[in-house]
PDB file of C-alpha atoms in Angstrom:
ATOM      1  CA  MET S  84    -158.306 109.412 -82.293  1.00  0.00           C
ATOM      2  CA  THR S  85    -160.348 112.343 -80.224  1.00  0.00           C
ATOM      3  CA  ILE S  86    -164.084 112.813 -80.970  1.00  0.00           C
ATOM      4  CA  THR S  87    -165.725 116.154 -79.667  1.00  0.00           C
ATOM      5  CA  HIS S  88    -169.223 115.764 -78.728  1.00  0.00           C
ATOM      6  CA  THR S  89    -170.397 119.505 -77.391  1.00  0.00           C
ATOM      7  CA  ASN S  90    -173.944 121.300 -76.494  1.00  0.00           C
ATOM      8  CA  HIS S  91    -175.720 118.295 -75.337  1.00  0.00           C
ATOM      9  CA  ASN S  92    -175.639 118.592 -71.811  1.00  0.00           C
ATOM     10  CA  VAL S  93    -174.253 114.635 -71.391  1.00  0.00           C
ATOM     11  CA  THR S  94    -172.283 115.321 -68.354  1.00  0.00           C
ATOM     12  CA  ASN S  95    -172.188 118.405 -66.112  1.00  0.00           C
ATOM     13  CA  THR S  96    -169.757 119.664 -68.495  1.00  0.00           C
ATOM     14  CA  ASP S  97    -170.293 121.327 -71.829  1.00  0.00           C
ATOM     15  CA  THR S  98    -167.941 119.029 -73.865  1.00  0.00           C
ATOM     16  CA  VAL S  99    -166.920 115.104 -73.695  1.00  0.00           C
ATOM     17  CA  TYR S 100    -163.253 114.241 -74.924  1.00  0.00           C
ATOM     18  CA  ILE S 101    -163.403 110.293 -76.175  1.00  0.00           C
ATOM     19  CA  LYS S 102    -159.966 109.173 -77.026  1.00  0.00           C
ATOM     20  CA  LEU S 103    -159.928 105.736 -78.571  1.00  0.00           C
ATOM     21  CA  GLY S 104    -156.930 103.626 -79.512  1.00  0.00           C
ATOM     22  CA  VAL S 105    -159.659 100.954 -80.952  1.00  0.00           C
ATOM     23  CA  LYS S 106    -158.727  99.379 -77.737  1.00  0.00           C
ATOM     24  CA  GLU S 107    -162.458  99.972 -76.378  1.00  0.00           C
ATOM     25  CA  LEU S 108    -164.692 100.796 -79.023  1.00  0.00           C
ATOM     26  CA  THR S 109    -166.808  97.714 -78.695  1.00  0.00           C
ATOM     27  CA  LEU S 110    -166.166  98.209 -75.088  1.00  0.00           C
ATOM     28  CA  LEU S 111    -167.563 101.464 -75.044  1.00  0.00           C
ATOM     29  CA  ASN S 112    -170.979 100.211 -77.166  1.00  0.00           C
ATOM     30  CA  LEU S 113    -171.362  97.820 -74.113  1.00  0.00           C
ATOM     31  CA  GLN S 114    -170.352  99.856 -71.413  1.00  0.00           C
ATOM     32  CA  PHE S 115    -170.210 103.771 -71.613  1.00  0.00           C
ATOM     33  CA  THR S 116    -173.490 104.329 -70.775  1.00  0.00           C
ATOM     34  CA  GLU S 117    -172.104 103.167 -67.240  1.00  0.00           C
ATOM     35  CA  ALA S 118    -169.191 105.623 -67.269  1.00  0.00           C
ATOM     36  CA  LEU S 119    -171.642 108.437 -68.079  1.00  0.00           C
ATOM     37  CA  SER S 120    -175.118 109.469 -66.230  1.00  0.00           C
ATOM     38  CA  TYR S 121    -177.847 110.462 -69.036  1.00  0.00           C
ATOM     39  CA  GLU S 122    -180.475 113.087 -68.109  1.00  0.00           C
ATOM     40  CA  THR S 123    -182.301 112.272 -70.867  1.00  0.00           C
ATOM     41  CA  LEU S 124    -183.803 109.286 -73.262  1.00  0.00           C
ATOM     42  CA  GLU S 125    -182.299 111.906 -76.111  1.00  0.00           C
ATOM     43  CA  ASN S 126    -178.976 112.413 -74.781  1.00  0.00           C
ATOM     44  CA  LEU S 127    -178.383 108.482 -74.515  1.00  0.00           C
ATOM     45  CA  ASN S 128    -179.985 108.308 -78.494  1.00  0.00           C
ATOM     46  CA  ARG S 129    -177.247 110.522 -79.200  1.00  0.00           C
ATOM     47  CA  LEU S 130    -174.705 108.581 -77.567  1.00  0.00           C
ATOM     48  CA  LYS S 131    -176.071 105.279 -79.839  1.00  0.00           C
ATOM     49  CA  VAL S 132    -175.906 107.160 -82.823  1.00  0.00           C
ATOM     50  CA  LEU S 133    -172.224 108.757 -81.675  1.00  0.00           C
ATOM     51  CA  ILE S 134    -171.122 105.136 -80.743  1.00  0.00           C
ATOM     52  CA  LEU S 135    -172.178 103.896 -84.684  1.00  0.00           C
ATOM     53  CA  PHE S 136    -169.846 106.434 -86.085  1.00  0.00           C
ATOM     54  CA  ILE S 137    -166.688 105.258 -84.250  1.00  0.00           C
ATOM     55  CA  MET S 138    -167.549 101.469 -84.933  1.00  0.00           C
ATOM     56  CA  SER S 139    -168.029 102.211 -88.738  1.00  0.00           C
ATOM     57  CA  SER S 140    -165.239 104.847 -88.140  1.00  0.00           C
ATOM     58  CA  VAL S 141    -162.954 102.114 -87.201  1.00  0.00           C
ATOM     59  CA  ASP S 142    -163.744  99.950 -89.920  1.00  0.00           C
ATOM     60  CA  SER S 143    -163.279 101.830 -92.124  1.00  0.00           C
ATOM     61  CA  THR S 144    -159.390 102.527 -90.903  1.00  0.00           C
ATOM     62  CA  ILE S 145    -158.826  98.690 -90.670  1.00  0.00           C
ATOM     63  CA  ARG S 146    -160.112  98.161 -94.141  1.00  0.00           C
ATOM     64  CA  ASN S 147    -157.948 101.091 -95.563  1.00  0.00           C
ATOM     65  CA  MET S 148    -154.886  99.184 -93.817  1.00  0.00           C
ATOM     66  CA  LEU S 149    -156.005  96.668 -96.037  1.00  0.00           C
ATOM     67  CA  ILE S 150    -155.820  98.870 -99.265  1.00  0.00           C
ATOM     68  CA  SER S 151    -153.188  96.953-100.980  1.00  0.00           C
ATOM     69  CA  TYR S 152    -153.884  93.464 -99.559  1.00  0.00           C
ATOM     70  CA  ASN S 153    -155.259  90.809-102.218  1.00  0.00           C
ATOM     71  CA  HIS S 154    -157.886  89.269-100.706  1.00  0.00           C
ATOM     72  CA  ASN S 155    -158.713  92.508 -98.214  1.00  0.00           C
ATOM     73  CA  ALA S 156    -162.594  91.110 -97.650  1.00  0.00           C
ATOM     74  CA  MET S 157    -161.470  88.290 -96.325  1.00  0.00           C
ATOM     75  CA  ALA S 158    -158.653  89.283 -94.451  1.00  0.00           C
ATOM     76  CA  PHE S 159    -160.890  92.115 -92.861  1.00  0.00           C
ATOM     77  CA  THR S 160    -163.087  89.537 -91.020  1.00  0.00           C
ATOM     78  CA  ASP S 161    -160.144  87.071 -90.084  1.00  0.00           C
ATOM     79  CA  ILE S 162    -158.662  90.196 -88.405  1.00  0.00           C
ATOM     80  CA  LYS S 163    -161.740  91.784 -86.792  1.00  0.00           C
ATOM     81  CA  THR S 164    -162.722  88.648 -85.244  1.00  0.00           C
ATOM     82  CA  ALA S 165    -158.806  87.988 -83.765  1.00  0.00           C
ATOM     83  CA  LEU S 166    -159.296  91.537 -82.321  1.00  0.00           C
ATOM     84  CA  ALA S 167    -162.666  90.931 -81.039  1.00  0.00           C
ATOM     85  CA  ASN S 168    -161.292  88.028 -79.032  1.00  0.00           C
ATOM     86  CA  PHE S 169    -157.761  88.988 -77.839  1.00  0.00           C
ATOM     87  CA  LYS S 170    -157.758  92.401 -76.749  1.00  0.00           C
ATOM     88  CA  ASP S 171    -153.941  92.887 -75.646  1.00  0.00           C
ATOM     89  CA  LEU S 172    -153.415  92.530 -79.475  1.00  0.00           C
ATOM     90  CA  ARG S 173    -153.215  95.806 -81.564  1.00  0.00           C
ATOM     91  CA  LEU S 174    -153.762  96.204 -85.308  1.00  0.00           C
ATOM     92  CA  GLN S 175    -150.500  98.244 -86.912  1.00  0.00           C
ATOM     93  CA  LYS S 176    -148.852  98.651 -90.514  1.00  0.00           C
ATOM     94  CA  LYS S 177    -144.932  98.646 -90.536  1.00  0.00           C
ATOM     95  CA  PHE S 178    -142.221  97.568 -93.028  1.00  0.00           C
ATOM     96  CA  PHE S 179    -140.702  94.076 -92.654  1.00  0.00           C
ATOM     97  CA  THR S 180    -137.211  92.813 -94.574  1.00  0.00           C
ATOM     98  CA  TYR S 181    -137.496  89.615 -94.977  1.00  0.00           C
ATOM     99  CA  ASN S 182    -134.239  87.535 -95.545  1.00  0.00           C
ATOM    100  CA  ASN S 183    -133.384  88.742 -98.955  1.00  0.00           C
ATOM    101  CA  GLY S 184    -133.450  92.002 -97.862  1.00  0.00           C
ATOM    102  CA  MET S 185    -137.155  93.051 -99.196  1.00  0.00           C
ATOM    103  CA  ARG S 186    -139.055  95.316 -97.315  1.00  0.00           C
ATOM    104  CA  LYS S 187    -142.721  95.620 -97.391  1.00  0.00           C
ATOM    105  CA  ASN S 188    -145.161  97.624 -95.227  1.00  0.00           C
ATOM    106  CA  LEU S 189    -147.088  95.084 -94.072  1.00  0.00           C
ATOM    107  CA  VAL S 190    -150.118  94.521 -91.268  1.00  0.00           C
ATOM    108  CA  CYS S 191    -149.227  92.935 -87.916  1.00  0.00           C
ATOM    109  CA  LEU S 192    -151.124  92.423 -85.272  1.00  0.00           C
ATOM    110  CA  GLU S 193    -148.952  93.320 -81.614  1.00  0.00           C
ATOM    111  CA  GLY S 194    -148.881  93.039 -78.533  1.00  0.00           C
ATOM    112  CA  THR S 195    -149.377  90.100 -75.815  1.00  0.00           C
ATOM    113  CA  ILE S 196    -151.275  87.014 -75.530  1.00  0.00           C
ATOM    114  CA  PRO S 197    -152.698  84.995 -72.378  1.00  0.00           C
ATOM    115  CA  ILE S 198    -150.632  81.703 -71.656  1.00  0.00           C
ATOM    116  CA  THR S 199    -152.012  79.357 -68.532  1.00  0.00           C
ATOM    117  CA  TYR S 200    -148.804  77.711 -66.636  1.00  0.00           C
ATOM    118  CA  LYS S 201    -149.243  76.169 -62.867  1.00  0.00           C
ATOM    119  CA  SER S 202    -153.178  77.166 -62.998  1.00  0.00           C
ATOM    120  CA  LYS S 203    -151.606  80.846 -63.440  1.00  0.00           C
ATOM    121  CA  THR S 204    -152.395  83.111 -66.267  1.00  0.00           C
ATOM    122  CA  TYR S 205    -149.081  85.355 -67.915  1.00  0.00           C
ATOM    123  CA  ASN S 206    -148.759  87.464 -70.690  1.00  0.00           C
ATOM    124  CA  ILE S 207    -146.666  86.334 -73.850  1.00  0.00           C
ATOM    125  CA  PRO S 208    -145.113  89.269 -76.372  1.00  0.00           C
ATOM    126  CA  ILE S 209    -145.405  88.635 -80.098  1.00  0.00           C
ATOM    127  CA  ILE S 210    -146.037  90.097 -83.147  1.00  0.00           C
ATOM    128  CA  ILE S 211    -148.072  88.218 -86.329  1.00  0.00           C
ATOM    129  CA  TRP S 212    -146.791  89.463 -89.741  1.00  0.00           C
ATOM    130  CA  LEU S 213    -149.396  89.268 -92.490  1.00  0.00           C
ATOM    131  CA  HIS S 214    -148.492  88.603 -96.337  1.00  0.00           C
ATOM    132  CA  GLU S 215    -150.282  90.697 -99.012  1.00  0.00           C
ATOM    133  CA  THR S 216    -151.852  87.528-100.236  1.00  0.00           C
ATOM    134  CA  HIS S 217    -153.846  86.860 -96.663  1.00  0.00           C
ATOM    135  CA  PRO S 218    -155.617  84.453 -95.636  1.00  0.00           C
ATOM    136  CA  TYR S 219    -154.334  82.194 -98.714  1.00  0.00           C
ATOM    137  CA  HIS S 220    -150.243  82.072 -97.044  1.00  0.00           C
ATOM    138  CA  ALA S 221    -149.794  81.545 -93.377  1.00  0.00           C
ATOM    139  CA  PRO S 222    -148.585  84.342 -91.159  1.00  0.00           C
ATOM    140  CA  MET S 223    -144.910  84.604 -89.751  1.00  0.00           C
ATOM    141  CA  VAL S 224    -145.147  84.502 -86.163  1.00  0.00           C
ATOM    142  CA  PHE S 225    -142.311  86.187 -83.529  1.00  0.00           C
ATOM    143  CA  VAL S 226    -142.148  86.203 -79.929  1.00  0.00           C
ATOM    144  CA  GLN S 227    -140.996  89.287 -79.291  1.00  0.00           C
ATOM    145  CA  PRO S 228    -139.031  89.746 -75.395  1.00  0.00           C
ATOM    146  CA  THR S 229    -138.349  92.974 -73.484  1.00  0.00           C
ATOM    147  CA  ASN S 230    -135.550  94.469 -72.541  1.00  0.00           C
ATOM    148  CA  THR S 231    -135.512  91.992 -69.599  1.00  0.00           C
ATOM    149  CA  MET S 232    -136.312  88.995 -71.698  1.00  0.00           C
ATOM    150  CA  ASN S 233    -134.198  86.404 -73.303  1.00  0.00           C
ATOM    151  CA  ILE S 234    -135.502  84.068 -76.409  1.00  0.00           C
ATOM    152  CA  LYS S 235    -135.154  80.365 -75.372  1.00  0.00           C
ATOM    153  CA  PRO S 236    -135.034  78.745 -78.137  1.00  0.00           C
ATOM    154  CA  GLY S 237    -136.752  75.292 -78.398  1.00  0.00           C
ATOM    155  CA  GLN S 238    -138.936  73.141 -80.596  1.00  0.00           C
ATOM    156  CA  HIS S 239    -141.133  76.075 -81.722  1.00  0.00           C
ATOM    157  CA  VAL S 240    -139.230  79.300 -81.355  1.00  0.00           C
ATOM    158  CA  ALA S 241    -135.909  79.975 -83.069  1.00  0.00           C
ATOM    159  CA  GLU S 242    -132.805  81.874 -81.786  1.00  0.00           C
ATOM    160  CA  ASN S 243    -134.230  84.909 -83.331  1.00  0.00           C
ATOM    161  CA  GLY S 244    -137.870  84.566 -82.219  1.00  0.00           C
ATOM    162  CA  ALA S 245    -139.108  82.922 -85.276  1.00  0.00           C
ATOM    163  CA  VAL S 246    -142.247  80.729 -84.414  1.00  0.00           C
ATOM    164  CA  SER S 247    -142.699  77.420 -86.256  1.00  0.00           C
ATOM    165  CA  LEU S 248    -145.947  75.326 -85.542  1.00  0.00           C
ATOM    166  CA  PRO S 249    -147.329  71.961 -87.939  1.00  0.00           C
ATOM    167  CA  TYR S 250    -150.821  74.910 -87.916  1.00  0.00           C
ATOM    168  CA  ILE S 251    -148.457  77.704 -89.557  1.00  0.00           C
ATOM    169  CA  SER S 252    -147.046  74.645 -92.006  1.00  0.00           C
ATOM    170  CA  ASP S 253    -150.033  73.143 -92.810  1.00  0.00           C
ATOM    171  CA  TRP S 254    -152.231  76.416 -93.130  1.00  0.00           C
ATOM    172  CA  GLN S 255    -154.993  76.659 -95.355  1.00  0.00           C
ATOM    173  CA  GLN S 256    -157.385  79.180 -96.434  1.00  0.00           C
ATOM    174  CA  SER S 257    -160.339  76.843 -95.995  1.00  0.00           C
ATOM    175  CA  HIS S 258    -159.955  76.086 -92.432  1.00  0.00           C
ATOM    176  CA  SER S 259    -157.177  78.038 -91.281  1.00  0.00           C
ATOM    177  CA  ASP S 260    -157.596  81.679 -89.535  1.00  0.00           C
ATOM    178  CA  LEU S 261    -155.960  84.205 -86.945  1.00  0.00           C
ATOM    179  CA  GLN S 262    -158.056  83.289 -83.908  1.00  0.00           C
ATOM    180  CA  THR S 263    -157.307  79.535 -84.245  1.00  0.00           C
ATOM    181  CA  LEU S 264    -153.125  79.908 -84.218  1.00  0.00           C
ATOM    182  CA  ILE S 265    -153.671  82.496 -81.509  1.00  0.00           C
ATOM    183  CA  VAL S 266    -154.954  79.806 -79.068  1.00  0.00           C
ATOM    184  CA  VAL S 267    -152.760  77.098 -80.548  1.00  0.00           C
ATOM    185  CA  LEU S 268    -149.650  79.661 -79.697  1.00  0.00           C
ATOM    186  CA  CYS S 269    -151.211  80.073 -76.077  1.00  0.00           C
ATOM    187  CA  THR S 270    -151.298  76.860 -75.643  1.00  0.00           C
ATOM    188  CA  VAL S 271    -147.910  75.502 -76.955  1.00  0.00           C
ATOM    189  CA  PHE S 272    -146.573  78.365 -75.028  1.00  0.00           C
ATOM    190  CA  GLY S 273    -147.570  77.105 -72.082  1.00  0.00           C
ATOM    191  CA  GLU S 274    -146.582  74.000 -72.724  1.00  0.00           C
ATOM    192  CA  ALA S 275    -142.917  75.473 -73.271  1.00  0.00           C
ATOM    193  CA  PRO S 276    -142.676  78.883 -72.283  1.00  0.00           C
ATOM    194  CA  PRO S 277    -140.038  80.680 -74.912  1.00  0.00           C
ATOM    195  CA  VAL S 278    -138.758  83.467 -73.086  1.00  0.00           C
ATOM    196  CA  PHE S 279    -136.977  83.534 -69.975  1.00  0.00           C
ATOM    197  CA  ALA S 280    -134.802  86.547 -67.870  1.00  0.00           C
ATOM    198  CA  LYS S 281    -132.102  88.248 -68.667  1.00  0.00           C
ATOM    199  CA  PRO S 282    -128.689  87.827 -65.952  1.00  0.00           C
ATOM    200  CA  LYS S 283    -128.884  90.580 -63.406  1.00  0.00           C
ATOM    201  CA  ILE S 284    -125.075  92.595 -62.753  1.00  0.00           C
ATOM    202  CA  GLN S 285    -124.390  92.541 -59.698  1.00  0.00           C
ATOM    203  CA  GLN S 286    -121.333  94.691 -58.226  1.00  0.00           C
ATOM    204  CA  THR S 287    -119.764  92.910 -55.257  1.00  0.00           C
ATOM    205  CA  SER S 288    -117.643  95.376 -53.962  1.00  0.00           C
ATOM    206  CA  ARG S 289    -115.503  99.050 -55.430  1.00  0.00           C
ATOM    207  CA  ASN S 290    -112.273  96.943 -56.432  1.00  0.00           C
ATOM    208  CA  GLN S 291    -114.217  94.153 -58.286  1.00  0.00           C
ATOM    209  CA  THR S 292    -115.017  93.607 -61.859  1.00  0.00           C
ATOM    210  CA  ARG S 293    -119.078  93.265 -62.413  1.00  0.00           C
ATOM    211  CA  HIS S 294    -119.942  89.924 -63.386  1.00  0.00           C
ATOM    212  CA  PRO S 295    -123.046  88.870 -64.198  1.00  0.00           C
ATOM    213  CA  THR S 296    -124.982  86.309 -62.375  1.00  0.00           C
ATOM    214  CA  GLN S 297    -127.886  84.869 -63.095  1.00  0.00           C
ATOM    215  CA  SER S 298    -131.476  85.503 -61.417  1.00  0.00           C
ATOM    216  CA  PRO S 299    -133.301  84.002 -59.149  1.00  0.00           C
ATOM    217  CA  ALA S 300    -135.945  82.420 -59.658  1.00  0.00           C
ATOM    218  CA  ARG S 301    -139.457  84.561 -60.012  1.00  0.00           C
ATOM    219  CA  VAL S 302    -143.222  85.951 -61.225  1.00  0.00           C
ATOM    220  CA  CYS S 303    -143.659  89.198 -61.869  1.00  0.00           C
ATOM    221  CA  PRO S 304    -147.874  90.466 -60.697  1.00  0.00           C
ATOM    222  CA  CYS S 305    -148.981  92.800 -63.189  1.00  0.00           C
ATOM    223  CA  HIS S 306    -150.747  95.766 -61.222  1.00  0.00           C
ATOM    224  CA  SER S 307    -151.329  97.746 -63.793  1.00  0.00           C
ATOM    225  CA  HIS S 308    -153.331  97.849 -67.097  1.00  0.00           C
ATOM    226  CA  THR S 309    -150.602  99.743 -69.410  1.00  0.00           C
ATOM    227  CA  HIS S 310    -149.843  98.138 -72.456  1.00  0.00           C
ATOM    228  CA  LEU S 311    -146.945  97.350 -74.916  1.00  0.00           C
ATOM    229  CA  ARG S 312    -146.155 100.032 -77.075  1.00  0.00           C
ATOM    230  CA  GLY S 313    -142.261  99.945 -77.691  1.00  0.00           C
ATOM    231  CA  PRO S 314    -139.448  97.545 -76.778  1.00  0.00           C
ATOM    232  CA  ARG S 315    -139.115  98.872 -73.438  1.00  0.00           C
ATOM    233  CA  ALA S 316    -140.664  96.557 -70.795  1.00  0.00           C
ATOM    234  CA  ILE S 317    -142.976  97.480 -69.173  1.00  0.00           C
ATOM    235  CA  GLN S 318    -146.055  96.235 -66.920  1.00  0.00           C
ATOM    236  CA  LEU S 319    -148.394  94.164 -68.593  1.00  0.00           C
ATOM    237  CA  PRO S 320    -152.028  94.520 -69.295  1.00  0.00           C
ATOM    238  CA  ARG S 321    -154.536  91.564 -67.380  1.00  0.00           C
ATOM    239  CA  PRO S 322    -155.082  88.720 -69.931  1.00  0.00           C
ATOM    240  CA  PRO S 323    -158.501  87.808 -71.205  1.00  0.00           C
ATOM    241  CA  THR S 324    -160.181  85.694 -68.904  1.00  0.00           C
ATOM    242  CA  HIS S 325    -162.524  83.717 -71.837  1.00  0.00           C
ATOM    243  CA  LEU S 326    -163.204  84.918 -75.366  1.00  0.00           C
ATOM    244  CA  SER S 327    -165.743  87.201 -76.301  1.00  0.00           C
ATOM    245  CA  LEU S 328    -166.915  89.673 -78.724  1.00  0.00           C
ATOM    246  CA  LYS S 329    -166.973  92.276 -75.905  1.00  0.00           C
ATOM    247  CA  HIS S 330    -163.074  94.105 -77.123  1.00  0.00           C
ATOM    248  CA  LEU S 331    -161.570  95.508 -80.772  1.00  0.00           C
ATOM    249  CA  VAL S 332    -158.557  96.519 -80.792  1.00  0.00           C
ATOM    250  CA  PHE S 333    -155.883  98.651 -82.766  1.00  0.00           C
ATOM    251  CA  LYS S 334    -152.917  97.921 -81.633  1.00  0.00           C
ATOM    252  CA  GLN S 335    -145.540  94.038 -77.781  1.00  0.00           C
ATOM    253  CA  PRO S 336    -141.652  84.079 -69.411  1.00  0.00           C
ATOM    254  CA  ILE S 337    -142.043  81.712 -66.248  1.00  0.00           C
ATOM    255  CA  GLN S 338    -140.035  79.141 -64.260  1.00  0.00           C
ATOM    256  CA  THR S 339    -139.550  75.638 -65.015  1.00  0.00           C
ATOM    257  CA  MET S 340    -139.011  73.156 -62.870  1.00  0.00           C
ATOM    258  CA  PRO S 341    -135.982  72.690 -62.122  1.00  0.00           C
ATOM    259  CA  PRO S 342    -135.129  76.665 -63.272  1.00  0.00           C
ATOM    260  CA  PRO S 343    -132.127  76.061 -65.841  1.00  0.00           C
ATOM    261  CA  GLN S 344    -131.568  80.157 -65.898  1.00  0.00           C
ATOM    262  CA  GLY S 345    -134.084  81.254 -64.099  1.00  0.00           C
ATOM    263  CA  ILE S 346    -137.179  81.752 -66.404  1.00  0.00           C
ATOM    264  CA  ILE S 347    -139.508  84.926 -65.987  1.00  0.00           C
ATOM    265  CA  LEU S 348    -142.949  85.624 -66.862  1.00  0.00           C
ATOM    266  CA  MET S 349    -145.322  88.640 -65.989  1.00  0.00           C
ATOM    267  CA  GLU S 350    -148.118  87.708 -64.096  1.00  0.00           C
ATOM    268  CA  GLY S 351    -151.692  88.936 -64.926  1.00  0.00           C
ATOM    269  CA  ALA S 352    -153.166  90.537 -61.928  1.00  0.00           C
TER     270      ALA S 352
END
């Protein structure tokens, strides 16, 4: 969404473009005044009105995405709270295919969540699908490895990336919510990382066939704030250091000791 604001002398130019992927919405309310210089109180008041309009539009967009949901008001509150506290997740709506072949257009939270391993913070790519009966039925959670990662099946993660946890199997609308679910995921994945690096192909000589070799255990630091927006592996954003309502977003491992297969995570900058 692009908001155009003209002829109010907000800056030295006549037009201010605010491009939003929704991640910046709440952040705008708290930090936008630091990014621009306003000459008069009148201009500042105009900005506040603009921000209120943007926030109202975002809420309206979320509600429209949930229009087919049975309990959309409750789902709206649950989703907005989770997104406000995990800034690297974004809200989308796309088709999910069930095991019986049925397809439904469902809302999902997609992106990365932070885990702590050996006192360092890393990002794990996941997707959380919400049934149309949310929050009365448990979400479906999947690990989404990039094209440089493989799923590491374990107690809580299946080969296809499906996540199973007591918090999910025991889900009850009265005391279960998305924010707590994500906190549980961060804790569990910090103890048992769900992905590892794919082996690299090395060419030993011109006359020899390429053979897969195990990649050495390493940590990939993240040096940018680019978000995962597809299956390609790109640098992950800095994970949040604490939970706060400063971030609203629409909005896809780590070496074990000893390393069996060169486990790799993306380290937050």
